[in-house]
Coordinates of C-alpha atoms in Angstrom, one line a residue:
M1 CA -15.9 29.5 18.7
K2 CA -12.7 28.4 18.8
R3 CA -12.4 24.9 17.5
K4 CA -9.7 22.3 18.3
I5 CA -8.1 21.3 15.0
L6 CA -5.7 18.2 14.3
L7 CA -3.8 17.6 11.3
I8 CA -2.2 14.1 10.7
E9 CA 0.7 13.4 8.3
P10 CA 0.6 9.2 8.5
N11 CA 3.9 8.0 9.7
Y12 CA 5.8 7.2 6.7
K13 CA 9.1 8.7 5.7
N14 CA 8.6 11.2 3.0
K15 CA 11.1 14.1 1.4
Y16 CA 8.3 17.0 0.9
P17 CA 6.4 18.3 3.8
P18 CA 2.7 17.8 3.4
L19 CA 1.5 21.0 1.4
G20 CA -2.1 20.4 1.8
L21 CA -1.9 20.2 5.6
M22 CA 0.0 23.5 5.7
K23 CA -2.5 25.3 3.9
L24 CA -5.2 24.0 6.0
S25 CA -3.1 25.0 9.2
T26 CA -3.1 28.8 7.3
Y27 CA -6.7 28.3 7.0
H28 CA -8.1 27.2 10.5
K29 CA -5.6 29.4 12.2
Q30 CA -7.4 32.7 9.9
L31 CA -10.6 31.4 11.2
G32 CA -9.5 31.7 14.9
D33 CA -8.9 27.8 15.6
E34 CA -6.3 26.3 17.8
V35 CA -4.3 24.1 15.5
K36 CA -1.9 21.1 16.0
F37 CA 0.2 19.0 13.8
F38 CA 1.3 15.6 14.4
K39 CA 3.5 13.0 12.5
G40 CA 4.9 10.0 14.3
D41 CA 3.8 7.0 16.4
L42 CA 0.3 7.4 17.2
I43 CA 0.3 6.4 20.7
D44 CA 2.7 9.0 21.4
L45 CA 0.0 11.3 20.2
I46 CA -2.7 10.3 23.3
I47 CA 0.3 10.5 25.5
Q48 CA 1.1 14.0 24.5
D49 CA -2.6 15.2 25.0
I50 CA -3.0 13.4 28.1
Y51 CA 0.8 15.2 29.4
E52 CA -0.6 18.5 28.6
E53 CA -3.6 18.2 30.4
L54 CA -1.7 16.4 33.4
E55 CA 0.7 19.2 33.1
Q56 CA -1.6 22.2 33.8
K57 CA -2.7 20.6 37.1
L58 CA 0.8 19.7 38.1
I59 CA 1.6 23.3 37.6
Y60 CA -1.3 24.3 40.1
I61 CA -0.1 22.0 42.7
D62 CA 3.1 23.3 42.5
K63 CA 4.6 25.8 40.4
T64 CA 8.0 26.0 41.5
I65 CA 8.5 22.8 40.2
N66 CA 10.2 22.6 36.6
W67 CA 7.7 19.9 35.2
F68 CA 9.0 19.7 31.5
D69 CA 12.3 18.7 32.8
K70 CA 10.3 15.7 34.2
K71 CA 8.1 15.1 31.0
N72 CA 10.1 11.9 29.6
A73 CA 9.4 10.3 32.9
I74 CA 6.1 11.5 33.5
C75 CA 4.9 10.2 30.0
Q76 CA 7.0 7.1 30.6
Y77 CA 4.9 6.4 33.4
I78 CA 1.3 7.2 32.2
K79 CA 2.1 4.6 29.8
T80 CA 3.9 1.9 31.8
G81 CA 2.8 2.6 35.4
K82 CA 6.1 1.4 36.1
K83 CA 7.1 2.6 39.7
S84 CA 11.3 3.1 38.4
F85 CA 9.6 6.3 36.5
I86 CA 8.1 7.5 39.8
D87 CA 11.2 7.5 41.5
I88 CA 12.8 9.8 39.3
I89 CA 9.9 12.3 39.3
F90 CA 9.9 12.3 43.0
K91 CA 14.0 12.6 42.8
D92 CA 13.8 16.6 44.0
I93 CA 10.1 16.9 45.1
E94 CA 9.7 17.5 48.9
H95 CA 6.0 19.1 49.0
N96 CA 2.7 17.9 48.2
C97 CA 4.0 14.3 47.1
S98 CA 0.5 12.4 48.2
L99 CA -1.7 14.7 45.9
I100 CA 1.2 14.5 42.9
L101 CA 0.9 10.9 43.3
E102 CA -2.6 10.8 43.2
N103 CA -2.7 12.9 40.1
L104 CA 0.2 10.7 38.3
Q105 CA -1.7 7.4 39.2
Y106 CA -5.2 8.7 38.1
Y107 CA -4.0 9.5 34.3
N108 CA -2.1 6.5 34.2
M109 CA -5.3 4.6 34.9
Y110 CA -7.1 7.3 32.6
Y111 CA -4.7 5.8 29.8
R112 CA -4.6 2.5 30.7
T113 CA -8.5 2.2 30.9
K114 CA -8.6 3.8 27.8
K115 CA -11.0 6.6 29.6
Y116 CA -9.7 9.3 26.9
L117 CA -11.8 7.9 24.5
K118 CA -14.9 8.8 26.1
Y119 CA -14.1 12.4 26.1
P120 CA -12.8 13.0 22.7
K121 CA -10.4 16.3 22.3
Y122 CA -11.0 17.7 18.6
D123 CA -13.3 19.1 16.4
R124 CA -11.6 18.2 13.5
V125 CA -9.0 15.8 12.1
C126 CA -7.8 16.6 8.2
I127 CA -5.4 13.3 7.4
S128 CA -3.1 13.8 4.2
T129 CA -2.6 10.7 2.0
L130 CA 0.4 10.0 -0.3
F131 CA 1.0 7.1 -2.4
T132 CA -1.4 4.1 -2.4
F133 CA 1.3 1.5 -1.4
Y134 CA 1.1 3.7 2.2
W135 CA -2.4 1.6 2.5
D136 CA -1.5 0.2 5.9
K137 CA -0.2 3.0 7.7
T138 CA -2.8 5.6 5.8
I139 CA -5.8 3.3 7.2
E140 CA -4.5 3.0 10.5
T141 CA -4.4 6.8 10.9
I142 CA -7.7 6.9 9.8
E143 CA -9.0 4.6 12.2
F144 CA -7.3 6.3 14.7
A145 CA -8.7 9.4 13.9
K146 CA -12.2 7.9 14.5
L147 CA -11.2 7.5 18.3
I148 CA -9.9 10.9 19.2
V149 CA -12.6 13.3 16.7
K150 CA -15.8 14.2 18.7
N151 CA -17.9 13.6 15.3
T152 CA -16.4 11.3 12.7
N153 CA -18.2 13.3 10.0
N154 CA -15.6 15.8 10.9
I155 CA -12.7 13.6 9.7
L156 CA -11.3 14.7 6.2
V157 CA -9.1 12.2 4.2
G158 CA -7.3 13.8 1.6
G159 CA -4.7 13.7 -1.1
V160 CA -3.3 11.4 -4.0
M161 CA -4.6 8.0 -2.3
A162 CA -7.8 9.8 -1.3
S163 CA -8.4 10.8 -4.8
V164 CA -7.4 7.9 -6.5
I165 CA -9.0 5.1 -4.5
P166 CA -11.9 6.2 -2.4
K167 CA -14.0 3.5 -2.7
E168 CA -11.3 1.2 -1.0
I169 CA -10.8 3.5 1.9
K170 CA -14.8 4.4 2.5
E171 CA -15.3 0.2 2.2
S172 CA -12.4 -0.2 5.0
T173 CA -13.0 2.7 7.3
G174 CA -16.3 4.1 6.5
I175 CA -15.1 7.4 6.3
T176 CA -15.7 9.1 2.5
P177 CA -12.5 11.0 1.5
Y178 CA -12.5 14.0 -0.4
E179 CA -11.4 14.0 -4.0
G180 CA -9.6 16.1 -5.7
L181 CA -8.3 19.6 -4.6
L182 CA -9.8 21.9 -2.2
D183 CA -9.9 24.7 -4.8
K184 CA -13.5 25.9 -4.4
A185 CA -15.2 28.2 -1.6
G186 CA -17.1 26.8 1.0
I187 CA -16.1 23.1 0.8
L188 CA -15.2 22.9 4.6
D189 CA -17.0 25.6 6.1
D190 CA -19.4 28.7 5.2
N191 CA -17.0 30.9 4.0
N192 CA -15.0 32.5 0.8
Y193 CA -12.0 30.9 1.7
I194 CA -10.4 28.8 -1.3
I195 CA -8.0 26.5 0.5
D196 CA -5.8 25.3 -2.2
Q197 CA -4.9 29.0 -3.2
M198 CA -4.0 29.8 0.5
P199 CA -0.1 30.3 1.6
L200 CA 1.7 27.7 3.4
D201 CA 2.1 28.1 7.6
Y202 CA 5.6 26.8 7.7
S203 CA 5.7 26.9 11.2
I204 CA 3.5 23.5 12.0
L205 CA 6.8 21.6 10.5
D206 CA 8.5 22.9 13.9
E207 CA 5.9 21.4 16.0
I208 CA 7.1 17.9 15.3
E209 CA 10.3 15.8 15.8
Y210 CA 10.2 14.4 11.9
K211 CA 12.3 16.7 9.8
Y212 CA 11.9 16.6 6.0
P213 CA 15.1 16.4 4.0
E214 CA 13.5 19.2 1.5
S215 CA 12.1 22.1 4.0
D216 CA 13.6 24.8 3.2
G217 CA 12.2 26.0 -0.1
Y218 CA 9.3 27.7 -1.7
Y219 CA 6.5 24.8 -2.8
G220 CA 3.6 25.6 -5.1
Y221 CA 2.3 25.3 -8.3
M222 CA 2.1 27.8 -11.3
T223 CA -0.3 25.5 -13.2
R224 CA -2.7 22.9 -12.6
G225 CA -3.3 19.4 -14.1
C226 CA -2.1 17.8 -17.2
K227 CA -3.5 17.9 -20.8
R228 CA -2.4 14.3 -21.6
K229 CA -4.3 11.2 -20.4
C230 CA -1.2 8.6 -19.6
A231 CA -2.2 5.3 -18.2
F232 CA -0.3 5.0 -15.1
C233 CA -0.6 8.5 -14.2
A234 CA -2.8 9.8 -11.2
V235 CA -2.9 13.6 -12.3
P236 CA -6.1 13.4 -14.1
T237 CA -8.1 11.7 -11.7
I238 CA -6.8 14.3 -8.8
E239 CA -6.4 17.1 -11.2
P240 CA -8.7 16.8 -14.1
E241 CA -9.2 20.5 -15.1
Y242 CA -6.1 22.0 -16.8
K243 CA -5.4 25.3 -15.6
S244 CA -2.7 26.9 -17.4
Y245 CA -1.8 29.8 -14.9
I246 CA -1.4 30.4 -11.1
S247 CA 0.3 33.4 -9.8
L248 CA 2.5 32.5 -6.7
M249 CA 3.6 36.0 -5.9
D250 CA 1.4 36.8 -2.9
N251 CA 1.6 33.8 -1.4
I252 CA 6.0 34.2 -1.9
Q253 CA 5.1 37.6 0.0
Y254 CA 3.4 36.2 2.5
V255 CA 6.6 33.5 3.5
N256 CA 8.7 36.2 3.5
K257 CA 6.7 38.3 5.9
Y258 CA 5.9 35.5 8.1
F259 CA 8.6 32.7 7.8
G260 CA 11.2 34.5 6.0
E261 CA 13.1 34.3 2.8
Q262 CA 13.2 30.7 1.5
R263 CA 16.3 29.6 -0.7
N264 CA 15.1 27.5 -3.8
L265 CA 12.2 27.4 -5.6
L266 CA 10.4 24.1 -6.0
L267 CA 7.2 23.8 -8.3
L268 CA 5.0 20.8 -8.5
D269 CA 3.4 21.6 -11.9
N270 CA 2.4 18.3 -13.6
N271 CA 2.8 19.5 -16.9
V272 CA 4.1 23.2 -16.9
L273 CA 5.0 23.5 -20.4
A274 CA 1.8 22.4 -21.7
S275 CA 0.8 25.9 -20.6
K276 CA 0.0 28.8 -23.3
E277 CA 1.0 31.0 -20.3
F278 CA 4.5 29.7 -20.0
P279 CA 5.9 33.2 -20.6
K280 CA 4.4 34.3 -18.1
I281 CA 4.9 31.7 -15.8
I282 CA 9.0 32.4 -16.3
D283 CA 8.3 36.2 -16.1
E284 CA 7.1 35.8 -12.7
I285 CA 9.8 33.4 -11.2
V286 CA 12.6 35.9 -12.2
Q287 CA 10.4 38.6 -10.5
M288 CA 10.2 36.3 -7.3
G289 CA 14.3 36.7 -7.0
F290 CA 14.9 33.6 -9.4
H291 CA 16.7 35.0 -12.1
K292 CA 20.0 33.5 -13.8
G293 CA 22.9 33.8 -11.1
A294 CA 20.4 34.8 -8.2
T295 CA 21.9 34.0 -4.8
Y296 CA 20.4 33.9 -1.4
I297 CA 21.4 34.8 2.2
E298 CA 19.7 33.0 5.1
P299 CA 17.8 35.5 7.0
N300 CA 17.8 36.3 10.8
Y301 CA 15.8 33.1 11.8
L302 CA 16.0 33.8 15.7
E303 CA 14.6 37.5 14.6
I304 CA 11.9 35.6 13.0
C305 CA 11.0 33.4 15.9
V306 CA 10.5 36.8 18.1
Q307 CA 8.5 38.5 15.8
N308 CA 6.5 35.4 15.7
L309 CA 5.9 34.8 19.5
K310 CA 5.0 38.5 19.6
S311 CA 2.2 37.8 17.3
E312 CA 1.3 34.6 18.8
L313 CA 1.4 32.8 15.4
N314 CA 2.5 29.0 16.6
D315 CA 4.3 29.4 20.4
K316 CA 4.9 25.8 20.7
A317 CA 6.5 25.7 17.4
Y318 CA 8.7 29.2 17.7
L319 CA 9.7 28.5 21.6
Q320 CA 11.1 25.2 20.3
K321 CA 13.0 26.8 17.0
S322 CA 14.1 29.7 19.3
Y323 CA 15.9 26.9 21.8
N324 CA 17.3 25.4 19.0
L325 CA 18.4 28.3 17.2
I326 CA 20.0 29.8 20.6
H327 CA 21.9 26.8 21.5
S328 CA 23.3 26.2 18.0
M329 CA 24.6 29.6 18.1
L330 CA 26.1 29.3 21.7
H331 CA 28.1 26.1 20.2
K332 CA 29.5 28.5 17.4
L333 CA 30.5 31.1 19.6
K334 CA 34.2 31.4 21.1
G335 CA 36.2 32.9 24.0
Q336 CA 34.7 36.0 26.0
I337 CA 31.8 36.4 23.2
Q338 CA 30.7 32.7 23.8
Q339 CA 30.8 33.5 28.0
Q340 CA 28.7 36.8 27.5
F341 CA 26.3 34.9 25.7
Y342 CA 26.1 31.8 28.3
D343 CA 25.7 34.4 31.0
S344 CA 22.7 35.6 29.4
M345 CA 21.2 32.4 28.7
E346 CA 21.6 31.8 32.5
K347 CA 20.0 35.1 33.2
Y348 CA 16.9 34.6 31.6
R349 CA 16.9 30.3 31.9
L350 CA 17.0 29.6 28.4
L351 CA 19.9 26.6 29.6
N352 CA 16.9 23.9 29.5
F353 CA 14.2 23.6 27.4
G354 CA 11.8 22.8 30.4
T355 CA 12.4 26.6 31.8
V356 CA 11.9 28.3 28.6
T357 CA 9.3 31.0 28.6
K358 CA 7.9 33.0 25.8
D359 CA 8.5 36.0 28.1
N360 CA 12.5 34.8 28.8
I361 CA 13.0 34.7 24.8
L362 CA 11.4 38.1 24.2
Q363 CA 13.6 39.4 27.1
F364 CA 16.6 37.9 26.2
Y365 CA 16.9 38.5 22.3
P366 CA 17.2 42.3 22.8
T367 CA 20.5 41.4 24.8
I368 CA 22.2 39.5 22.5
E369 CA 20.6 40.8 19.0
T370 CA 23.8 42.1 17.7
I371 CA 26.0 39.3 19.2
Y372 CA 23.4 37.2 17.4
E373 CA 23.3 39.0 13.9
K374 CA 27.4 39.5 13.6
H375 CA 27.8 35.4 14.0
R376 CA 24.9 34.1 12.0
N377 CA 25.3 32.1 9.0
K378 CA 25.6 34.7 6.4
A379 CA 27.6 32.9 3.6
T380 CA 26.0 33.5 -0.1
K381 CA 24.4 30.7 -1.7
M382 CA 23.3 30.2 -5.2
R383 CA 19.8 30.0 -5.5
Y384 CA 17.9 27.1 -8.1
V385 CA 14.2 26.6 -9.2
D386 CA 13.3 22.8 -9.7
F387 CA 10.1 21.7 -11.9
N388 CA 10.2 18.8 -9.6
Q389 CA 7.5 16.5 -11.5
G390 CA 9.3 17.3 -14.9
V391 CA 8.7 19.0 -17.9
D392 CA 7.4 17.0 -21.1
A393 CA 10.1 16.4 -23.8
R394 CA 7.4 16.5 -26.6
Y395 CA 6.3 20.5 -25.5
L396 CA 10.1 21.4 -25.3
T397 CA 10.5 24.0 -28.1
E398 CA 13.8 26.1 -29.1
E399 CA 11.4 29.4 -27.6
K400 CA 10.8 27.1 -24.2
V401 CA 14.2 26.4 -23.5
K402 CA 15.2 30.3 -24.0
L403 CA 12.9 31.1 -21.9
L404 CA 14.2 28.3 -19.1
S405 CA 17.8 29.5 -19.6
K406 CA 16.6 32.8 -18.1
I407 CA 15.9 30.9 -14.5
P408 CA 18.7 28.9 -12.2
I409 CA 17.0 26.0 -13.5
K410 CA 18.6 22.8 -11.5
P411 CA 18.3 20.5 -12.2
L412 CA 16.0 20.0 -15.3
R413 CA 13.9 17.2 -15.1
I414 CA 12.8 15.8 -18.9
A415 CA 10.3 12.8 -18.3
F416 CA 11.7 9.4 -20.1
D417 CA 8.7 7.2 -19.4
E418 CA 8.7 5.1 -22.7
L419 CA 11.7 4.4 -25.2
K420 CA 9.2 5.3 -28.1
L421 CA 9.7 8.8 -26.8
K422 CA 13.4 8.5 -27.5
D423 CA 14.1 11.0 -30.4
K424 CA 11.4 14.0 -28.7
Y425 CA 13.6 13.0 -25.9
E426 CA 17.3 13.3 -27.3
K427 CA 16.3 16.2 -29.3
A428 CA 14.8 18.2 -25.9
I429 CA 18.3 17.0 -24.2
R430 CA 20.4 18.5 -27.0
L431 CA 18.4 22.0 -26.9
S432 CA 18.8 22.3 -22.9
A433 CA 22.7 22.0 -23.6
E434 CA 23.1 24.2 -26.5
Y435 CA 21.2 27.1 -24.0
G436 CA 23.3 26.2 -21.4
I437 CA 21.4 24.1 -19.2
K438 CA 23.9 21.4 -18.2
D439 CA 22.3 19.7 -14.9
L440 CA 19.5 17.4 -15.9
S441 CA 17.7 14.7 -14.4
N442 CA 14.7 12.5 -15.0
Y443 CA 12.8 9.4 -13.8
L444 CA 12.6 6.2 -15.8
L445 CA 9.5 4.1 -15.2
Y446 CA 9.9 0.7 -15.7
N447 CA 7.5 -2.5 -14.6
F448 CA 4.5 -0.9 -16.5
E449 CA 4.5 -1.8 -20.3
D450 CA 8.2 -1.8 -21.0
E451 CA 10.2 -4.9 -21.6
P452 CA 13.7 -4.8 -19.4
K453 CA 15.8 -4.1 -22.5
D454 CA 13.9 -0.8 -22.7
L455 CA 14.9 0.5 -19.6
F456 CA 18.6 -0.7 -20.4
Y457 CA 18.6 1.0 -23.5
R458 CA 17.0 4.4 -21.7
M459 CA 19.6 4.3 -19.3
K460 CA 22.5 3.8 -21.7
I461 CA 21.0 6.8 -23.9
N462 CA 21.3 9.2 -21.0
V463 CA 24.9 7.8 -20.2
E464 CA 25.8 8.3 -23.8
L465 CA 24.5 11.9 -24.0
C466 CA 26.4 13.0 -21.1
E467 CA 29.7 11.9 -22.7
E468 CA 28.6 13.5 -25.8
L469 CA 27.3 16.9 -25.0
D470 CA 29.4 17.4 -21.6
I471 CA 26.4 17.5 -19.6
R472 CA 25.2 15.9 -16.3
I473 CA 21.9 13.7 -16.4
Y474 CA 21.1 11.8 -13.0
S475 CA 18.6 9.3 -14.0
F476 CA 16.4 7.7 -11.4
P477 CA 14.6 4.1 -12.3
M478 CA 11.1 4.1 -10.5
K479 CA 9.2 1.1 -10.7
Y480 CA 5.9 1.2 -11.7
I481 CA 3.2 0.6 -9.2
P482 CA -0.7 0.7 -10.4
I483 CA -2.5 3.3 -8.7
F484 CA -6.1 1.9 -9.0
G485 CA -7.3 -0.9 -7.1
D486 CA -6.3 -3.9 -4.5
V487 CA -2.9 -4.1 -6.4
S488 CA -2.0 -0.7 -5.5
K489 CA -1.9 -0.9 -1.5
N490 CA 1.6 -2.6 -1.9
R491 CA 4.9 -2.4 -3.9
N492 CA 4.1 -6.2 -4.8
Y493 CA 3.1 -5.5 -8.3
I494 CA 4.9 -7.2 -11.2
G495 CA 4.6 -5.8 -14.9
K496 CA 3.7 -8.5 -17.4
H497 CA 7.1 -8.4 -18.9
W498 CA 9.1 -8.2 -15.6
N499 CA 9.0 -10.7 -12.9
K500 CA 10.6 -11.1 -8.8
K501 CA 14.0 -11.6 -10.0
F502 CA 14.4 -9.0 -12.7
I503 CA 12.8 -6.4 -9.8
R504 CA 15.4 -7.6 -7.4
A505 CA 18.2 -7.2 -9.7
V506 CA 17.8 -3.6 -11.0
Q507 CA 17.3 -2.7 -7.0
A508 CA 20.8 -4.6 -6.2
V509 CA 22.1 -2.7 -9.0
L510 CA 20.5 0.8 -7.8
N511 CA 21.9 0.1 -4.3
S512 CA 25.3 0.5 -5.0
T513 CA 24.8 3.2 -6.8
K514 CA 22.5 5.0 -4.3
G515 CA 19.6 4.7 -6.7
K516 CA 20.4 7.0 -9.7
I517 CA 22.8 6.5 -12.9
G518 CA 25.0 9.6 -13.5
R519 CA 28.2 10.2 -15.8
G520 CA 30.5 7.5 -16.7
I521 CA 30.0 4.8 -19.0
S522 CA 32.5 2.5 -18.1
F523 CA 30.6 2.4 -14.7
F524 CA 27.6 2.0 -16.5
E525 CA 29.1 -0.8 -18.6
K526 CA 30.3 -2.7 -15.6
A527 CA 27.3 -1.9 -13.3
F528 CA 24.4 -2.3 -16.1
G529 CA 26.5 -4.3 -18.9
K530 CA 27.9 -3.2 -22.1
N531 CA 24.7 -4.2 -24.1
E532 CA 21.1 -6.0 -23.9
E533 CA 23.1 -9.4 -24.0
E534 CA 24.9 -8.5 -20.7
F535 CA 22.1 -6.4 -18.9
M536 CA 19.8 -9.7 -19.0
K537 CA 22.8 -11.9 -17.6
I538 CA 22.8 -9.8 -14.8
L539 CA 19.4 -9.9 -14.4
Y540 CA 19.4 -13.5 -13.6
M541 CA 22.7 -13.5 -11.6
P542 CA 22.5 -14.6 -8.1
E543 CA 21.7 -11.6 -6.1
A544 CA 25.1 -11.7 -4.1
Y545 CA 27.1 -11.9 -7.2
I546 CA 25.3 -8.6 -8.1
I547 CA 26.3 -6.9 -4.9
Y548 CA 29.8 -8.1 -4.5
R549 CA 30.5 -8.3 -7.8
L550 CA 34.5 -7.8 -7.5
K551 CA 34.7 -10.8 -5.1
Y552 CA 32.7 -13.4 -6.7
E553 CA 34.3 -12.6 -10.0
C554 CA 37.6 -13.1 -8.3
N555 CA 37.1 -16.1 -6.7
G556 CA 35.4 -17.7 -10.0
N557 CA 31.7 -18.3 -8.5
T558 CA 30.6 -15.9 -11.0
D559 CA 32.2 -18.0 -14.4
E560 CA 31.2 -21.1 -12.8
W561 CA 27.4 -19.9 -12.5
Y562 CA 27.2 -18.4 -16.0
D563 CA 28.7 -21.7 -17.5
L564 CA 26.0 -23.7 -16.2
F565 CA 23.7 -21.3 -17.0
S566 CA 24.6 -20.4 -20.4
S567 CA 24.4 -24.4 -21.0
L568 CA 21.2 -24.7 -20.3
T569 CA 19.1 -26.9 -22.8
S570 CA 15.8 -25.4 -23.8
V571 CA 14.2 -28.5 -21.4
E572 CA 16.0 -27.4 -18.6
K573 CA 15.1 -23.8 -19.1
D574 CA 11.6 -24.7 -18.9
L575 CA 12.2 -26.5 -15.6
V576 CA 14.6 -24.5 -14.0
L577 CA 13.9 -20.7 -15.2
P578 CA 10.5 -20.3 -13.4
I579 CA 12.2 -21.0 -10.4
I580 CA 14.7 -18.3 -10.6
E581 CA 12.2 -15.8 -12.0
A582 CA 10.2 -15.9 -9.0
N583 CA 13.5 -15.8 -7.0
E584 CA 12.4 -18.3 -4.4
F585 CA 15.1 -21.1 -4.2
K586 CA 14.5 -22.9 -0.5
N587 CA 13.5 -26.2 -0.9
V588 CA 13.0 -26.0 -4.6
S589 CA 16.3 -28.6 -5.7
I590 CA 14.4 -31.5 -4.6
G591 CA 13.7 -33.5 -7.7
L592 CA 16.0 -31.6 -10.2
S593 CA 19.2 -33.1 -11.9
P594 CA 22.6 -32.7 -10.7
K595 CA 23.3 -30.0 -12.7
L596 CA 20.2 -28.0 -12.2
Q597 CA 20.5 -28.4 -8.2
R598 CA 24.5 -26.8 -8.7
L599 CA 22.9 -24.0 -10.2
I600 CA 20.5 -23.4 -8.0
E601 CA 23.1 -23.7 -5.0
H602 CA 24.5 -20.3 -6.4
Y603 CA 21.1 -18.5 -6.2
L604 CA 21.3 -19.5 -2.4
T605 CA 24.8 -18.1 -1.6
K606 CA 24.1 -15.4 1.1
R607 CA 24.7 -11.5 0.7
T608 CA 28.0 -11.8 2.9

């Protein structure tokens, strides 16, 4: 029997689409289930579901009315019950008014009295989880799922947070999350499917308004797990078993067939260089079309939409995508060709989404197929491979760099989590440069067991290597947040060598650099200081003076502050440094000496 499956990603911002939910969509569709994906305000999901039920009744009452064009007003009336929305809905309706009004009022009351809770719609709700500091939004989503699923035993919570703090989730919600990977047959149902190995369903991304910044690539893993057990990392918990090779070829071919070729290859392996099968992995990447200098031309996405509408792969998504592609092409065309395209759109009632149907799209496409193919984007673009989680410098040998140089890797991300790895890290960077890999990147973990000076020297090393080797290294300082326990539920954790002021100062500098450090020694020295002493000065500097450096240097405020700060006696430091390091300055000057009061006043300067 066909089941109704709801896939939810909590409403936080994230860069990459939820791969686990995309695999679950493929899985359930292969079982013949009806799948819906949602990301957004959870109340909007309730309104959507109620509207879909109401719309069927309104169409039955009067199918001549374009109800979809009235969707926004109908949804607002369901939600608020305001008469002003009734006036909008009935603007051009002449017949069956009392019956239509009766149904509108019923569903407004249905929502207001939460009657929908008596009739849960979904047979299974699957919720993805990401970082533990998204605790509040994730728990809210799980509690919401309990209201709309027929049986709470059929709520599946998986992903990063579910795997690292399952006990806390169960204590808070009563739902036992699934820990680890769905990498064995029969985990959810009695069948032989291994969900973790299934291809991604890209179509669900067009069901939602949220647009992922990175959504035009192939995604996957060619290894799983990591041989190291770093204290700051969740991988040993989520993927405890190291798998040295996973072929992606079949999944890539599936994506090509149903969704079209993707431009880039983004691999989420946690330690790919630890694999003894690394040469085999590189060979397969090349076979998949990612050799050095590989190029890409965007496929005809409208043709793919038509193909998938015919196959009934995901009508909701492909109707929306078709409509967007058609209107985008209309605005791109000029003159007589544009008029011809417009006339065909008008003929098949594709000017407004409310009148778009599958039949109209399928009849329309043959009439403009030649025009669309001629004028669609066919610009040649370079292809890139990104081992997004970074590679381990300790495994990066000359042989492996040679292999990496065969593929269009950009950027090569080499981890530099600790200053003690300096020699191995520098060797890895030099090897990469020697073999022509000149676009590099890394995350610099801080606020763990490191001291502030450790972060400074790692940043400085990268800037100096850029100048020496004529390469580009983009460094992204990343604040450590614990992965276990209550301290992992928000971003407030402060490491033993750090404090609120230091954390805020680093973030203030990074705001001006858009979160990254690139080439340019002079820029780096101005932003972070020429040496450790200047870096510490910036960490203690009032926030406004950091952000608006030039302004406060020119008017003398920075010098005045530093004269006071650098003249502090040991006794004065004992009094005032805890205040500064706590980064809380309101009402703290009471009882301080005039000198310390003047110092604190600098920290009260507003960021304007």
